[in-house]
PDB file of C-alpha atoms in Angstrom:
ATOM      1  CA  UNK A  25     -22.741  -1.545  23.192  1.00 44.00           C
ATOM      2  CA  UNK A  26     -26.207  -0.731  24.436  1.00 45.00           C
ATOM      3  CA  UNK A  27     -27.719   2.583  23.378  1.00 49.00           C
ATOM      4  CA  UNK A  28     -27.720   3.858  26.978  1.00 47.00           C
ATOM      5  CA  UNK A  29     -24.004   3.098  27.316  1.00 46.00           C
ATOM      6  CA  UNK A  30     -23.272   4.795  24.026  1.00 48.00           C
ATOM      7  CA  UNK A  31     -25.249   7.834  25.151  1.00 51.00           C
ATOM      8  CA  UNK A  32     -23.167   8.018  28.321  1.00 74.00           C
ATOM      9  CA  UNK A  33     -19.908   7.889  26.382  1.00 76.00           C
ATOM     10  CA  UNK A  34     -21.146  10.477  23.935  1.00 83.00           C
ATOM     11  CA  UNK A  35     -22.219  12.710  26.786  1.00 83.00           C
ATOM     12  CA  UNK A  36     -18.878  12.276  28.520  1.00 89.00           C
ATOM     13  CA  UNK A  37     -16.459  12.561  25.590  1.00 93.00           C
ATOM     14  CA  UNK A  38     -18.325  14.254  22.735  1.00 94.00           C
ATOM     15  CA  UNK A  39     -16.442  17.501  23.327  1.00 95.00           C
ATOM     16  CA  UNK A  40     -13.162  15.656  22.692  1.00 97.00           C
ATOM     17  CA  UNK A  41     -14.520  13.843  19.649  1.00 96.00           C
ATOM     18  CA  UNK A  42     -15.844  17.037  18.088  1.00 97.00           C
ATOM     19  CA  UNK A  43     -13.031  19.471  18.950  1.00 97.00           C
ATOM     20  CA  UNK A  44      -9.705  20.018  17.141  1.00 98.00           C
ATOM     21  CA  UNK A  45      -6.674  18.028  18.260  1.00 98.00           C
ATOM     22  CA  UNK A  46      -4.138  18.081  15.439  1.00 97.00           C
ATOM     23  CA  UNK A  47      -4.914  21.684  14.504  1.00 97.00           C
ATOM     24  CA  UNK A  48      -5.583  24.743  16.640  1.00 97.00           C
ATOM     25  CA  UNK A  49      -9.065  25.645  15.422  1.00 97.00           C
ATOM     26  CA  UNK A  50     -11.901  24.372  13.222  1.00 98.00           C
ATOM     27  CA  UNK A  51     -13.709  26.499  10.677  1.00 96.00           C
ATOM     28  CA  UNK A  52     -16.733  26.498  13.016  1.00 95.00           C
ATOM     29  CA  UNK A  53     -14.690  28.331  15.661  1.00 97.00           C
ATOM     30  CA  UNK A  54     -14.047  25.386  17.993  1.00 97.00           C
ATOM     31  CA  UNK A  55     -10.657  25.526  19.687  1.00 98.00           C
ATOM     32  CA  UNK A  56      -8.227  22.665  20.265  1.00 98.00           C
ATOM     33  CA  UNK A  57      -8.669  20.771  23.510  1.00 97.00           C
ATOM     34  CA  UNK A  58      -5.754  20.561  25.946  1.00 97.00           C
ATOM     35  CA  UNK A  59      -3.026  18.141  24.856  1.00 97.00           C
ATOM     36  CA  UNK A  60      -1.328  17.962  28.270  1.00 97.00           C
ATOM     37  CA  UNK A  61      -2.494  14.397  29.104  1.00 97.00           C
ATOM     38  CA  UNK A  62      -1.659  13.276  25.549  1.00 98.00           C
ATOM     39  CA  UNK A  63       1.866  14.686  25.833  1.00 97.00           C
ATOM     40  CA  UNK A  64       2.474  12.641  28.976  1.00 98.00           C
ATOM     41  CA  UNK A  65       0.836   9.418  27.726  1.00 97.00           C
ATOM     42  CA  UNK A  66       2.351   9.439  24.242  1.00 97.00           C
ATOM     43  CA  UNK A  67       5.702  10.713  25.481  1.00 97.00           C
ATOM     44  CA  UNK A  68       6.059   7.818  27.929  1.00 97.00           C
ATOM     45  CA  UNK A  69       4.957   5.235  25.344  1.00 97.00           C
ATOM     46  CA  UNK A  70       7.333   6.735  22.779  1.00 97.00           C
ATOM     47  CA  UNK A  71      10.284   6.467  25.163  1.00 97.00           C
ATOM     48  CA  UNK A  72       9.472   2.835  25.965  1.00 97.00           C
ATOM     49  CA  UNK A  73       9.084   1.971  22.263  1.00 97.00           C
ATOM     50  CA  UNK A  74      12.374   3.649  21.393  1.00 97.00           C
ATOM     51  CA  UNK A  75      14.265   1.697  24.060  1.00 97.00           C
ATOM     52  CA  UNK A  76      12.560  -1.684  23.569  1.00 97.00           C
ATOM     53  CA  UNK A  77      11.937  -1.783  19.821  1.00 98.00           C
ATOM     54  CA  UNK A  78      14.211   0.976  18.460  1.00 97.00           C
ATOM     55  CA  UNK A  79      11.402   2.022  16.138  1.00 96.00           C
ATOM     56  CA  UNK A  80      12.249   4.029  13.068  1.00 96.00           C
ATOM     57  CA  UNK A  81      10.243   5.766  10.328  1.00 98.00           C
ATOM     58  CA  UNK A  82      10.926   5.501   6.594  1.00 98.00           C
ATOM     59  CA  UNK A  83       9.655   7.974   3.994  1.00 98.00           C
ATOM     60  CA  UNK A  84       8.059  10.250   6.570  1.00 98.00           C
ATOM     61  CA  UNK A  85       8.404  13.075   4.056  1.00 97.00           C
ATOM     62  CA  UNK A  86       5.554  11.418   2.152  1.00 98.00           C
ATOM     63  CA  UNK A  87       3.246  12.171   5.077  1.00 98.00           C
ATOM     64  CA  UNK A  88       4.675  15.631   5.690  1.00 98.00           C
ATOM     65  CA  UNK A  89       4.232  16.785   2.088  1.00 98.00           C
ATOM     66  CA  UNK A  90       0.507  15.964   2.253  1.00 98.00           C
ATOM     67  CA  UNK A  91      -0.080  17.106   5.837  1.00 98.00           C
ATOM     68  CA  UNK A  92       1.307  20.539   4.985  1.00 96.00           C
ATOM     69  CA  UNK A  93      -1.522  20.953   2.461  1.00 96.00           C
ATOM     70  CA  UNK A  94      -4.450  19.643   4.506  1.00 97.00           C
ATOM     71  CA  UNK A  95      -6.155  16.485   5.720  1.00 98.00           C
ATOM     72  CA  UNK A  96      -4.824  12.979   5.078  1.00 98.00           C
ATOM     73  CA  UNK A  97      -6.350   9.521   5.569  1.00 98.00           C
ATOM     74  CA  UNK A  98      -3.582   7.126   6.674  1.00 98.00           C
ATOM     75  CA  UNK A  99      -4.378   3.426   6.208  1.00 97.00           C
ATOM     76  CA  UNK A 100      -2.512   0.257   7.121  1.00 96.00           C
ATOM     77  CA  UNK A 101      -2.928  -3.487   7.164  1.00 92.00           C
ATOM     78  CA  UNK A 102      -3.677  -4.869  10.620  1.00 90.00           C
ATOM     79  CA  UNK A 103      -1.637  -7.652  12.251  1.00 89.00           C
ATOM     80  CA  UNK A 104      -1.410  -6.562  15.895  1.00 89.00           C
ATOM     81  CA  UNK A 105      -2.952  -4.252  18.481  1.00 88.00           C
ATOM     82  CA  UNK A 106       0.425  -2.491  18.442  1.00 93.00           C
ATOM     83  CA  UNK A 107       0.027  -1.418  14.799  1.00 94.00           C
ATOM     84  CA  UNK A 108      -1.924   1.622  15.922  1.00 93.00           C
ATOM     85  CA  UNK A 109       0.623   2.472  18.619  1.00 96.00           C
ATOM     86  CA  UNK A 110       3.496   2.631  16.139  1.00 97.00           C
ATOM     87  CA  UNK A 111       1.359   4.404  13.542  1.00 95.00           C
ATOM     88  CA  UNK A 112       0.683   7.093  16.120  1.00 97.00           C
ATOM     89  CA  UNK A 113       4.317   7.327  17.212  1.00 97.00           C
ATOM     90  CA  UNK A 114       5.494   7.614  13.603  1.00 97.00           C
ATOM     91  CA  UNK A 115       3.757  11.004  13.374  1.00 97.00           C
ATOM     92  CA  UNK A 116       4.491  12.252  16.914  1.00 95.00           C
ATOM     93  CA  UNK A 117       5.543  14.862  18.063  1.00 94.00           C
ATOM     94  CA  UNK A 118       5.171  17.040  14.952  1.00 95.00           C
ATOM     95  CA  UNK A 119       1.738  15.659  14.076  1.00 97.00           C
ATOM     96  CA  UNK A 120      -1.140  14.694  16.344  1.00 98.00           C
ATOM     97  CA  UNK A 121      -3.292  12.157  14.446  1.00 98.00           C
ATOM     98  CA  UNK A 122      -6.896  11.169  15.090  1.00 98.00           C
ATOM     99  CA  UNK A 123      -7.600   7.432  15.057  1.00 96.00           C
ATOM    100  CA  UNK A 124     -10.906   5.683  14.591  1.00 93.00           C
ATOM    101  CA  UNK A 125     -11.291   3.075  17.351  1.00 89.00           C
ATOM    102  CA  UNK A 126     -13.900   0.411  17.981  1.00 87.00           C
ATOM    103  CA  UNK A 127     -16.604   1.641  20.309  1.00 87.00           C
ATOM    104  CA  UNK A 128     -15.938  -1.363  22.560  1.00 83.00           C
ATOM    105  CA  UNK A 129     -12.552   0.172  23.465  1.00 83.00           C
ATOM    106  CA  UNK A 130     -14.361   3.137  24.987  1.00 85.00           C
ATOM    107  CA  UNK A 131     -16.646   0.881  26.984  1.00 79.00           C
ATOM    108  CA  UNK A 132     -13.939  -1.534  28.204  1.00 74.00           C
ATOM    109  CA  UNK A 133     -13.292   0.537  31.326  1.00 79.00           C
ATOM    110  CA  UNK A 134     -13.386   4.150  32.409  1.00 85.00           C
ATOM    111  CA  UNK A 135      -9.606   4.615  32.393  1.00 92.00           C
ATOM    112  CA  UNK A 136      -9.173   3.263  28.860  1.00 91.00           C
ATOM    113  CA  UNK A 137     -12.012   5.397  27.526  1.00 90.00           C
ATOM    114  CA  UNK A 138     -10.468   8.464  29.155  1.00 94.00           C
ATOM    115  CA  UNK A 139      -7.063   7.721  27.600  1.00 95.00           C
ATOM    116  CA  UNK A 140      -8.453   7.181  24.106  1.00 95.00           C
ATOM    117  CA  UNK A 141     -10.486  10.364  24.231  1.00 96.00           C
ATOM    118  CA  UNK A 142      -7.526  12.441  25.449  1.00 97.00           C
ATOM    119  CA  UNK A 143      -5.138  11.188  22.746  1.00 97.00           C
ATOM    120  CA  UNK A 144      -7.549  12.171  19.994  1.00 97.00           C
ATOM    121  CA  UNK A 145      -9.228   8.859  19.182  1.00 96.00           C
ATOM    122  CA  UNK A 146     -12.947   8.650  18.480  1.00 95.00           C
ATOM    123  CA  UNK A 147     -15.350   5.686  18.291  1.00 92.00           C
ATOM    124  CA  UNK A 148     -17.031   3.860  15.455  1.00 89.00           C
ATOM    125  CA  UNK A 149     -19.663   1.155  15.703  1.00 83.00           C
ATOM    126  CA  UNK A 150     -18.202  -2.041  14.307  1.00 72.00           C
ATOM    127  CA  UNK A 151     -19.923  -3.691  11.326  1.00 66.00           C
ATOM    128  CA  UNK A 152     -22.430  -0.890  10.885  1.00 68.00           C
ATOM    129  CA  UNK A 153     -22.935   2.273   8.872  1.00 71.00           C
ATOM    130  CA  UNK A 154     -21.904   4.692  11.624  1.00 85.00           C
ATOM    131  CA  UNK A 155     -22.812   8.034  10.061  1.00 92.00           C
ATOM    132  CA  UNK A 156     -21.745  10.009  13.117  1.00 93.00           C
ATOM    133  CA  UNK A 157     -18.192   8.609  12.984  1.00 94.00           C
ATOM    134  CA  UNK A 158     -17.967   9.187   9.230  1.00 95.00           C
ATOM    135  CA  UNK A 159     -19.144  12.793   9.568  1.00 96.00           C
ATOM    136  CA  UNK A 160     -16.678  13.413  12.375  1.00 97.00           C
ATOM    137  CA  UNK A 161     -13.791  12.006  10.361  1.00 98.00           C
ATOM    138  CA  UNK A 162     -14.759  14.020   7.278  1.00 98.00           C
ATOM    139  CA  UNK A 163     -14.958  17.221   9.328  1.00 98.00           C
ATOM    140  CA  UNK A 164     -11.510  16.517  10.771  1.00 98.00           C
ATOM    141  CA  UNK A 165     -10.058  16.053   7.292  1.00 98.00           C
ATOM    142  CA  UNK A 166     -11.651  19.228   5.940  1.00 98.00           C
ATOM    143  CA  UNK A 167     -10.011  21.086   8.806  1.00 98.00           C
ATOM    144  CA  UNK A 168      -6.562  19.697   8.031  1.00 98.00           C
ATOM    145  CA  UNK A 169      -6.274  16.819  10.501  1.00 98.00           C
ATOM    146  CA  UNK A 170      -4.771  13.364   9.928  1.00 98.00           C
ATOM    147  CA  UNK A 171      -7.198  10.455  10.376  1.00 98.00           C
ATOM    148  CA  UNK A 172      -5.845   6.915  10.840  1.00 97.00           C
ATOM    149  CA  UNK A 173      -7.914   3.899   9.821  1.00 95.00           C
ATOM    150  CA  UNK A 174      -7.413   0.120   9.722  1.00 92.00           C
ATOM    151  CA  UNK A 175      -9.667  -0.750   6.750  1.00 92.00           C
ATOM    152  CA  UNK A 176      -9.559  -4.518   7.343  1.00 89.00           C
ATOM    153  CA  UNK A 177     -11.604  -4.037  10.504  1.00 74.00           C
ATOM    154  CA  UNK A 178      -9.901  -6.860  12.411  1.00 74.00           C
ATOM    155  CA  UNK A 179      -6.419  -8.137  13.157  1.00 75.00           C
ATOM    156  CA  UNK A 180      -5.379 -10.660  10.526  1.00 76.00           C
ATOM    157  CA  UNK A 181      -5.316 -14.190  11.944  1.00 64.00           C
ATOM    158  CA  UNK A 182      -6.103 -13.034  15.487  1.00 65.00           C
ATOM    159  CA  UNK A 183      -9.536 -11.440  15.605  1.00 57.00           C
ATOM    160  CA  UNK A 184     -12.837 -13.287  15.682  1.00 62.00           C
ATOM    161  CA  UNK A 185     -13.892 -11.596  12.422  1.00 70.00           C
ATOM    162  CA  UNK A 186     -12.178 -12.350   9.110  1.00 77.00           C
ATOM    163  CA  UNK A 187     -10.499  -9.271   7.566  1.00 84.00           C
ATOM    164  CA  UNK A 188     -12.463  -7.763   4.702  1.00 88.00           C
ATOM    165  CA  UNK A 189     -12.008  -4.875   2.280  1.00 92.00           C
ATOM    166  CA  UNK A 190     -14.237  -2.136   3.703  1.00 89.00           C
ATOM    167  CA  UNK A 191     -14.841   0.960   1.566  1.00 93.00           C
ATOM    168  CA  UNK A 192     -15.357   3.232   4.566  1.00 94.00           C
ATOM    169  CA  UNK A 193     -11.859   4.719   4.391  1.00 96.00           C
ATOM    170  CA  UNK A 194     -12.488   5.828   0.811  1.00 97.00           C
ATOM    171  CA  UNK A 195     -15.913   7.224   1.716  1.00 97.00           C
ATOM    172  CA  UNK A 196     -14.326   9.288   4.486  1.00 97.00           C
ATOM    173  CA  UNK A 197     -11.573  10.456   2.112  1.00 98.00           C
ATOM    174  CA  UNK A 198     -14.178  11.463  -0.472  1.00 98.00           C
ATOM    175  CA  UNK A 199     -16.322  13.364   2.023  1.00 98.00           C
ATOM    176  CA  UNK A 200     -13.259  15.003   3.565  1.00 98.00           C
ATOM    177  CA  UNK A 201     -11.704  15.778   0.143  1.00 97.00           C
ATOM    178  CA  UNK A 202      -8.421  14.178   1.223  1.00 98.00           C
ATOM    179  CA  UNK A 203      -5.876  11.762  -0.260  1.00 98.00           C
ATOM    180  CA  UNK A 204      -5.272   8.290   1.182  1.00 98.00           C
ATOM    181  CA  UNK A 205      -1.742   7.440   2.303  1.00 98.00           C
ATOM    182  CA  UNK A 206      -0.856   3.730   2.661  1.00 98.00           C
ATOM    183  CA  UNK A 207       1.648   2.665   5.301  1.00 98.00           C
ATOM    184  CA  UNK A 208       3.001  -0.520   6.889  1.00 97.00           C
ATOM    185  CA  UNK A 209       4.500  -1.423  10.261  1.00 96.00           C
ATOM    186  CA  UNK A 210       7.313  -3.952   9.941  1.00 97.00           C
ATOM    187  CA  UNK A 211       7.999  -6.635  12.586  1.00 96.00           C
ATOM    188  CA  UNK A 212       5.226  -5.565  14.950  1.00 95.00           C
ATOM    189  CA  UNK A 213       3.619  -8.987  14.453  1.00 92.00           C
ATOM    190  CA  UNK A 214       6.765 -10.587  15.903  1.00 94.00           C
ATOM    191  CA  UNK A 215       6.581  -8.777  19.248  1.00 96.00           C
ATOM    192  CA  UNK A 216       4.041 -11.149  20.759  1.00 91.00           C
ATOM    193  CA  UNK A 217       3.273 -14.498  19.146  1.00 89.00           C
ATOM    194  CA  UNK A 218       0.606 -16.552  20.883  1.00 86.00           C
ATOM    195  CA  UNK A 219       2.183 -18.960  23.354  1.00 88.00           C
ATOM    196  CA  UNK A 220       5.580 -17.270  23.230  1.00 92.00           C
ATOM    197  CA  UNK A 221       7.285 -14.615  25.318  1.00 95.00           C
ATOM    198  CA  UNK A 222       7.419 -10.963  24.319  1.00 95.00           C
ATOM    199  CA  UNK A 223      10.218 -10.258  21.844  1.00 96.00           C
ATOM    200  CA  UNK A 224      12.040  -7.070  20.970  1.00 97.00           C
ATOM    201  CA  UNK A 225      12.607  -6.863  17.207  1.00 97.00           C
ATOM    202  CA  UNK A 226      13.421  -3.546  15.574  1.00 97.00           C
ATOM    203  CA  UNK A 227      10.141  -2.020  14.379  1.00 98.00           C
ATOM    204  CA  UNK A 228      10.020   0.164  11.284  1.00 97.00           C
ATOM    205  CA  UNK A 229       7.090   2.241  10.060  1.00 98.00           C
ATOM    206  CA  UNK A 230       7.064   2.855   6.313  1.00 98.00           C
ATOM    207  CA  UNK A 231       4.931   5.380   4.441  1.00 98.00           C
ATOM    208  CA  UNK A 232       4.116   4.813   0.764  1.00 98.00           C
ATOM    209  CA  UNK A 233       2.754   6.942  -2.055  1.00 97.00           C
ATOM    210  CA  UNK A 234      -0.700   8.556  -1.903  1.00 98.00           C
ATOM    211  CA  UNK A 235      -3.867   7.270  -3.525  1.00 98.00           C
ATOM    212  CA  UNK A 236      -6.447   9.663  -4.986  1.00 97.00           C
ATOM    213  CA  UNK A 237     -10.095   8.603  -5.112  1.00 97.00           C
ATOM    214  CA  UNK A 238     -10.604  10.461  -8.392  1.00 96.00           C
ATOM    215  CA  UNK A 239      -8.294   7.961 -10.135  1.00 97.00           C
ATOM    216  CA  UNK A 240     -11.012   5.324  -9.755  1.00 98.00           C
ATOM    217  CA  UNK A 241     -13.732   7.243 -11.560  1.00 97.00           C
ATOM    218  CA  UNK A 242     -13.462   4.898 -14.563  1.00 97.00           C
ATOM    219  CA  UNK A 243     -15.119   2.178 -12.467  1.00 98.00           C
ATOM    220  CA  UNK A 244     -18.860   1.791 -11.872  1.00 97.00           C
ATOM    221  CA  UNK A 245     -19.984   3.985  -8.964  1.00 97.00           C
ATOM    222  CA  UNK A 246     -20.880   1.006  -6.790  1.00 96.00           C
ATOM    223  CA  UNK A 247     -17.308  -0.345  -7.030  1.00 97.00           C
ATOM    224  CA  UNK A 248     -15.198   2.790  -6.642  1.00 98.00           C
ATOM    225  CA  UNK A 249     -14.935   2.931  -2.861  1.00 97.00           C
ATOM    226  CA  UNK A 250     -14.110  -0.749  -2.372  1.00 97.00           C
ATOM    227  CA  UNK A 251     -11.696  -0.691  -5.330  1.00 98.00           C
ATOM    228  CA  UNK A 252      -9.881   2.315  -3.925  1.00 98.00           C
ATOM    229  CA  UNK A 253      -9.436   0.696  -0.511  1.00 98.00           C
ATOM    230  CA  UNK A 254      -8.461  -2.618  -2.173  1.00 98.00           C
ATOM    231  CA  UNK A 255      -5.760  -0.768  -4.116  1.00 98.00           C
ATOM    232  CA  UNK A 256      -4.535   1.115  -1.033  1.00 98.00           C
ATOM    233  CA  UNK A 257      -4.361  -2.111   0.980  1.00 98.00           C
ATOM    234  CA  UNK A 258      -2.404  -3.770  -1.807  1.00 98.00           C
ATOM    235  CA  UNK A 259       0.113  -0.929  -1.459  1.00 98.00           C
ATOM    236  CA  UNK A 260       0.244  -1.596   2.295  1.00 98.00           C
ATOM    237  CA  UNK A 261       0.829  -5.316   1.828  1.00 97.00           C
ATOM    238  CA  UNK A 262       3.463  -4.651  -0.846  1.00 98.00           C
ATOM    239  CA  UNK A 263       5.482  -2.668   1.691  1.00 98.00           C
ATOM    240  CA  UNK A 264       4.758  -5.183   4.446  1.00 97.00           C
ATOM    241  CA  UNK A 265       5.819  -8.165   2.310  1.00 97.00           C
ATOM    242  CA  UNK A 266       8.661  -6.322   0.534  1.00 97.00           C
ATOM    243  CA  UNK A 267       7.114  -7.014  -2.873  1.00 97.00           C
ATOM    244  CA  UNK A 268       5.949  -5.088  -5.898  1.00 97.00           C
ATOM    245  CA  UNK A 269       2.210  -4.346  -5.573  1.00 98.00           C
ATOM    246  CA  UNK A 270       1.452  -6.537  -8.591  1.00 97.00           C
ATOM    247  CA  UNK A 271       3.049  -9.502  -6.796  1.00 98.00           C
ATOM    248  CA  UNK A 272       0.728  -9.321  -3.776  1.00 98.00           C
ATOM    249  CA  UNK A 273      -1.852 -12.129  -3.824  1.00 97.00           C
ATOM    250  CA  UNK A 274      -4.900 -10.143  -2.817  1.00 97.00           C
ATOM    251  CA  UNK A 275      -7.263 -12.975  -3.773  1.00 96.00           C
ATOM    252  CA  UNK A 276      -5.640 -15.122  -1.090  1.00 95.00           C
ATOM    253  CA  UNK A 277      -5.645 -12.316   1.467  1.00 95.00           C
ATOM    254  CA  UNK A 278      -9.293 -11.399   0.843  1.00 95.00           C
ATOM    255  CA  UNK A 279     -11.008 -14.504  -0.580  1.00 94.00           C
ATOM    256  CA  UNK A 280     -14.488 -13.160   0.156  1.00 93.00           C
ATOM    257  CA  UNK A 281     -14.011  -9.854  -1.677  1.00 95.00           C
ATOM    258  CA  UNK A 282     -13.830  -8.934  -5.345  1.00 96.00           C
ATOM    259  CA  UNK A 283     -10.347  -9.228  -6.793  1.00 97.00           C
ATOM    260  CA  UNK A 284      -9.369  -6.150  -8.840  1.00 98.00           C
ATOM    261  CA  UNK A 285      -5.957  -7.454  -9.950  1.00 98.00           C
ATOM    262  CA  UNK A 286      -6.915  -7.811 -13.600  1.00 97.00           C
ATOM    263  CA  UNK A 287      -8.827  -4.528 -13.572  1.00 98.00           C
ATOM    264  CA  UNK A 288      -5.768  -2.540 -12.513  1.00 98.00           C
ATOM    265  CA  UNK A 289      -3.475  -4.526 -14.804  1.00 97.00           C
ATOM    266  CA  UNK A 290      -5.613  -3.359 -17.722  1.00 97.00           C
ATOM    267  CA  UNK A 291      -6.121   0.140 -16.333  1.00 97.00           C
ATOM    268  CA  UNK A 292      -3.023   1.124 -14.276  1.00 97.00           C
ATOM    269  CA  UNK A 293      -3.564   3.753 -11.587  1.00 97.00           C
ATOM    270  CA  UNK A 294      -1.146   6.722 -11.897  1.00 95.00           C
ATOM    271  CA  UNK A 295       1.666   6.453  -9.365  1.00 95.00           C
ATOM    272  CA  UNK A 296       2.404   9.906  -7.988  1.00 96.00           C
ATOM    273  CA  UNK A 297       4.631  10.934  -5.111  1.00 97.00           C
ATOM    274  CA  UNK A 298       3.227  12.921  -2.213  1.00 97.00           C
ATOM    275  CA  UNK A 299       5.103  15.960  -3.477  1.00 97.00           C
ATOM    276  CA  UNK A 300       3.374  15.652  -6.854  1.00 97.00           C
ATOM    277  CA  UNK A 301      -0.040  15.188  -5.234  1.00 97.00           C
ATOM    278  CA  UNK A 302       0.623  18.120  -2.893  1.00 96.00           C
ATOM    279  CA  UNK A 303       1.351  20.279  -5.917  1.00 94.00           C
ATOM    280  CA  UNK A 304      -1.951  19.245  -7.470  1.00 92.00           C
ATOM    281  CA  UNK A 305      -3.785  19.997  -4.224  1.00 89.00           C
ATOM    282  CA  UNK A 306      -2.305  23.496  -4.247  1.00 78.00           C
TER     283      UNK A 306
END
């Protein structure tokens, strides 16, 4: 996106990006923007998803236990554009999450940009150190909001860019002083296979156990963020593939990134439930 275009989007939607959505007020005094359009948009999409794909949520209490205490970074592997839709619906209507979206989605057309802004999404520049997006996300977390991120950066097997382990989700969690919660969306990749008609499998969203950045302090500083996201993604793929985390072949999934399998075999990360982490956060 050209700088002038970005400036126009910032000028048009900055108030939505920088105002509360999942909570009523920020510590700087800013009040929540009106959720009327979001109620209509998400309500309609939720009804369609319920009828067509009978979506269900497993272990939602894992999210609720953390969200009651403050901000949460929710991460998932990425197989379809619809991943984000079902991630959002899995928290609605009790929770109103904020999702980081590619800036190109805001520039695609005026209507799409308007929709994304009004449902609480905010932009990030792809393949760059977007400090503004990181600061926004951290502020949201510090004020008790839920921030959703797809750390791979691209849909697996469908995007033009190969999925990589990006440490940005861990950086945001660290700056926002929030835990990371892995999740997976089952069967969403079967809804539309290239060259085939749309299908209607039952879709299930599954939340896992939280990951705390402090548990990776034993690693060199320059590896902690990537290692944390690598570990969280392994949890996502374990749920997605119905395997134990140790059985997930991360080297095959991310051949261009460092493989931490042996590291975590020798130094296991504590496995705590959300209730246990929530107690520690208290």
